[in-house]
Amino acid sequence: PVKNRSKQAKNMSASDKSKVEVWTIATVFRFTYPRLDINVSKMQNHLLKSPFCVHPKTGRVCVPIDINKADDFDPFSVPILPQLMEELDSFQETEGKVVEFEWEKTSLKDSFGFFQNKVLAPMCSDLKRHEKDQAEQRAAIAGDF
């Protein structure tokens, strides 16, 4: 039986060989790739959210998470709008500390810090490096060293 299969494989057209090769990938993709309903694909409020946006129904804030701590993340512990408003009001009344940004008065402080250190700072650094490289290239082309 194995010899017959090997003869069949040798006699297959290129098109059929391609179909056989793609079959395993297509099968894995079909049964493991997440399925999305139609509303997820066409409704804007179902799409992936940007950091710190608010879910329209639950009022929960979308916070960035450290991938190294993903197993410890509890999606039900993220702040909701009424909680944030209460934190802002109580901070102004009880603590009276001077802060640079309003978010520093809320439970979003750690999330903002993480976002600034792990996302924004590296992006700014890359942008500055890219701008410096471009300036050096323009200077080299113009002969302005």
PDB file of C-alpha atoms in Angstrom, residues 27-137:
ATOM      1  CA  THR A  27      -7.147  22.384   8.179  1.00  0.00           C
ATOM      2  CA  VAL A  28      -5.200  23.795  11.114  1.00  0.00           C
ATOM      3  CA  PHE A  29      -6.291  27.317  10.215  1.00  0.00           C
ATOM      4  CA  ARG A  30      -9.929  26.292   9.904  1.00  0.00           C
ATOM      5  CA  PHE A  31     -10.136  24.588  13.287  1.00  0.00           C
ATOM      6  CA  THR A  32      -7.839  26.765  15.392  1.00  0.00           C
ATOM      7  CA  TYR A  33      -8.192  30.331  14.113  1.00  0.00           C
ATOM      8  CA  PRO A  34     -10.660  32.398  16.160  1.00  0.00           C
ATOM      9  CA  ARG A  35     -14.009  32.831  14.543  1.00  0.00           C
ATOM     10  CA  LEU A  36     -15.546  36.294  14.406  1.00  0.00           C
ATOM     11  CA  ASP A  37     -19.198  37.051  13.985  1.00  0.00           C
ATOM     12  CA  ILE A  38     -20.294  39.567  11.370  1.00  0.00           C
ATOM     13  CA  ASN A  39     -20.807  42.411  13.882  1.00  0.00           C
ATOM     14  CA  VAL A  40     -17.224  42.117  15.092  1.00  0.00           C
ATOM     15  CA  SER A  41     -16.070  42.711  11.535  1.00  0.00           C
ATOM     16  CA  LYS A  42     -18.303  45.639  10.608  1.00  0.00           C
ATOM     17  CA  MET A  43     -19.354  47.469  13.780  1.00  0.00           C
ATOM     18  CA  GLN A  44     -16.840  50.011  15.067  1.00  0.00           C
ATOM     19  CA  ASN A  45     -17.584  49.426  18.761  1.00  0.00           C
ATOM     20  CA  HIS A  46     -16.735  45.719  18.345  1.00  0.00           C
ATOM     21  CA  LEU A  47     -13.265  46.331  16.960  1.00  0.00           C
ATOM     22  CA  LEU A  48     -10.102  46.111  19.023  1.00  0.00           C
ATOM     23  CA  LYS A  49      -9.802  49.055  21.326  1.00  0.00           C
ATOM     24  CA  SER A  50      -7.024  51.553  21.859  1.00  0.00           C
ATOM     25  CA  PRO A  51      -5.483  51.856  25.299  1.00  0.00           C
ATOM     26  CA  PHE A  52      -7.554  53.886  27.743  1.00  0.00           C
ATOM     27  CA  CYS A  53     -10.732  53.912  25.691  1.00  0.00           C
ATOM     28  CA  VAL A  54     -13.954  52.991  27.477  1.00  0.00           C
ATOM     29  CA  HIS A  55     -16.162  50.014  26.649  1.00  0.00           C
ATOM     30  CA  PRO A  56     -19.581  51.421  25.692  1.00  0.00           C
ATOM     31  CA  LYS A  57     -21.659  48.938  27.721  1.00  0.00           C
ATOM     32  CA  THR A  58     -19.545  48.028  30.740  1.00  0.00           C
ATOM     33  CA  GLY A  59     -17.752  51.355  31.196  1.00  0.00           C
ATOM     34  CA  ARG A  60     -14.498  49.475  31.785  1.00  0.00           C
ATOM     35  CA  VAL A  61     -11.311  51.193  30.692  1.00  0.00           C
ATOM     36  CA  CYS A  62      -9.095  49.342  28.234  1.00  0.00           C
ATOM     37  CA  VAL A  63      -5.687  49.187  29.911  1.00  0.00           C
ATOM     38  CA  PRO A  64      -2.397  47.918  28.499  1.00  0.00           C
ATOM     39  CA  ILE A  65      -1.004  44.870  30.269  1.00  0.00           C
ATOM     40  CA  ASP A  66       2.482  43.531  30.736  1.00  0.00           C
ATOM     41  CA  ILE A  67       2.689  40.334  28.702  1.00  0.00           C
ATOM     42  CA  ASN A  68       4.915  38.838  31.405  1.00  0.00           C
ATOM     43  CA  LYS A  69       2.068  39.275  33.907  1.00  0.00           C
ATOM     44  CA  ALA A  70      -0.781  38.254  31.591  1.00  0.00           C
ATOM     45  CA  ASP A  71      -1.663  35.193  33.688  1.00  0.00           C
ATOM     46  CA  ASP A  72      -2.225  37.434  36.706  1.00  0.00           C
ATOM     47  CA  PHE A  73      -4.421  39.934  34.843  1.00  0.00           C
ATOM     48  CA  ASP A  74      -8.041  40.116  35.972  1.00  0.00           C
ATOM     49  CA  PRO A  75     -10.185  41.922  33.360  1.00  0.00           C
ATOM     50  CA  PHE A  76     -12.843  42.594  35.993  1.00  0.00           C
ATOM     51  CA  SER A  77     -10.410  44.584  38.116  1.00  0.00           C
ATOM     52  CA  VAL A  78      -9.864  47.348  35.570  1.00  0.00           C
ATOM     53  CA  PRO A  79     -11.317  50.730  36.497  1.00  0.00           C
ATOM     54  CA  ILE A  80     -14.747  51.854  35.418  1.00  0.00           C
ATOM     55  CA  LEU A  81     -15.757  55.457  34.780  1.00  0.00           C
ATOM     56  CA  PRO A  82     -17.745  56.029  37.998  1.00  0.00           C
ATOM     57  CA  GLN A  83     -14.812  54.657  40.002  1.00  0.00           C
ATOM     58  CA  LEU A  84     -12.395  57.022  38.236  1.00  0.00           C
ATOM     59  CA  MET A  85     -14.674  59.996  38.865  1.00  0.00           C
ATOM     60  CA  GLU A  86     -14.864  59.081  42.539  1.00  0.00           C
ATOM     61  CA  GLU A  87     -11.080  58.715  42.736  1.00  0.00           C
ATOM     62  CA  LEU A  88     -10.607  62.168  41.195  1.00  0.00           C
ATOM     63  CA  ASP A  89     -13.073  63.757  43.614  1.00  0.00           C
ATOM     64  CA  SER A  90     -11.694  62.041  46.697  1.00  0.00           C
ATOM     65  CA  PHE A  91      -8.099  62.830  45.751  1.00  0.00           C
ATOM     66  CA  GLN A  92      -8.860  66.524  45.496  1.00  0.00           C
ATOM     67  CA  GLU A  93     -10.662  66.500  48.834  1.00  0.00           C
ATOM     68  CA  THR A  94      -8.418  64.308  51.000  1.00  0.00           C
ATOM     69  CA  GLU A  95      -4.894  64.207  49.663  1.00  0.00           C
ATOM     70  CA  GLY A  96      -4.520  67.679  48.171  1.00  0.00           C
ATOM     71  CA  LYS A  97      -1.183  66.756  46.565  1.00  0.00           C
ATOM     72  CA  VAL A  98      -0.052  68.629  43.484  1.00  0.00           C
ATOM     73  CA  VAL A  99       0.191  66.305  40.493  1.00  0.00           C
ATOM     74  CA  GLU A 100       1.151  67.075  36.939  1.00  0.00           C
ATOM     75  CA  PHE A 101      -1.574  64.997  35.264  1.00  0.00           C
ATOM     76  CA  GLU A 102      -5.123  64.133  36.314  1.00  0.00           C
ATOM     77  CA  TRP A 103      -4.590  60.422  35.677  1.00  0.00           C
ATOM     78  CA  GLU A 104      -1.998  60.391  38.453  1.00  0.00           C
ATOM     79  CA  LYS A 105      -4.907  60.826  40.872  1.00  0.00           C
ATOM     80  CA  THR A 106      -6.579  57.577  39.786  1.00  0.00           C
ATOM     81  CA  SER A 107      -6.083  53.833  39.672  1.00  0.00           C
ATOM     82  CA  LEU A 108      -4.941  54.313  36.074  1.00  0.00           C
ATOM     83  CA  LYS A 109      -1.609  55.624  37.347  1.00  0.00           C
ATOM     84  CA  ASP A 110       0.182  52.251  37.065  1.00  0.00           C
ATOM     85  CA  SER A 111      -1.307  51.557  33.631  1.00  0.00           C
ATOM     86  CA  PHE A 112      -0.237  54.961  32.339  1.00  0.00           C
ATOM     87  CA  GLY A 113       3.234  54.485  33.794  1.00  0.00           C
ATOM     88  CA  PHE A 114       3.544  51.100  32.113  1.00  0.00           C
ATOM     89  CA  PHE A 115       2.284  52.522  28.813  1.00  0.00           C
ATOM     90  CA  GLN A 116       4.700  55.450  28.954  1.00  0.00           C
ATOM     91  CA  ASN A 117       7.717  53.300  29.860  1.00  0.00           C
ATOM     92  CA  LYS A 118       7.095  50.281  27.653  1.00  0.00           C
ATOM     93  CA  VAL A 119       5.307  51.771  24.629  1.00  0.00           C
ATOM     94  CA  LEU A 120       5.668  55.532  24.284  1.00  0.00           C
ATOM     95  CA  ALA A 121       9.271  55.958  25.464  1.00  0.00           C
ATOM     96  CA  PRO A 122      10.655  53.260  23.109  1.00  0.00           C
ATOM     97  CA  MET A 123       8.615  54.711  20.221  1.00  0.00           C
ATOM     98  CA  CYS A 124       9.923  58.214  20.913  1.00  0.00           C
ATOM     99  CA  SER A 125      13.461  56.880  21.147  1.00  0.00           C
ATOM    100  CA  ASP A 126      13.093  55.074  17.818  1.00  0.00           C
ATOM    101  CA  LEU A 127      11.600  58.172  16.215  1.00  0.00           C
ATOM    102  CA  LYS A 128      14.448  60.382  17.439  1.00  0.00           C
ATOM    103  CA  ARG A 129      17.011  57.839  16.213  1.00  0.00           C
ATOM    104  CA  HIS A 130      15.260  57.683  12.825  1.00  0.00           C
ATOM    105  CA  GLU A 131      15.167  61.489  12.540  1.00  0.00           C
ATOM    106  CA  LYS A 132      18.852  61.701  13.479  1.00  0.00           C
ATOM    107  CA  ASP A 133      19.745  59.068  10.862  1.00  0.00           C
ATOM    108  CA  GLN A 134      17.773  60.938   8.198  1.00  0.00           C
ATOM    109  CA  ALA A 135      19.448  64.234   9.125  1.00  0.00           C
ATOM    110  CA  GLU A 136      22.869  62.577   8.879  1.00  0.00           C
ATOM    111  CA  GLN A 137      21.986  61.111   5.478  1.00  0.00           C
TER     112      GLN A 137
END
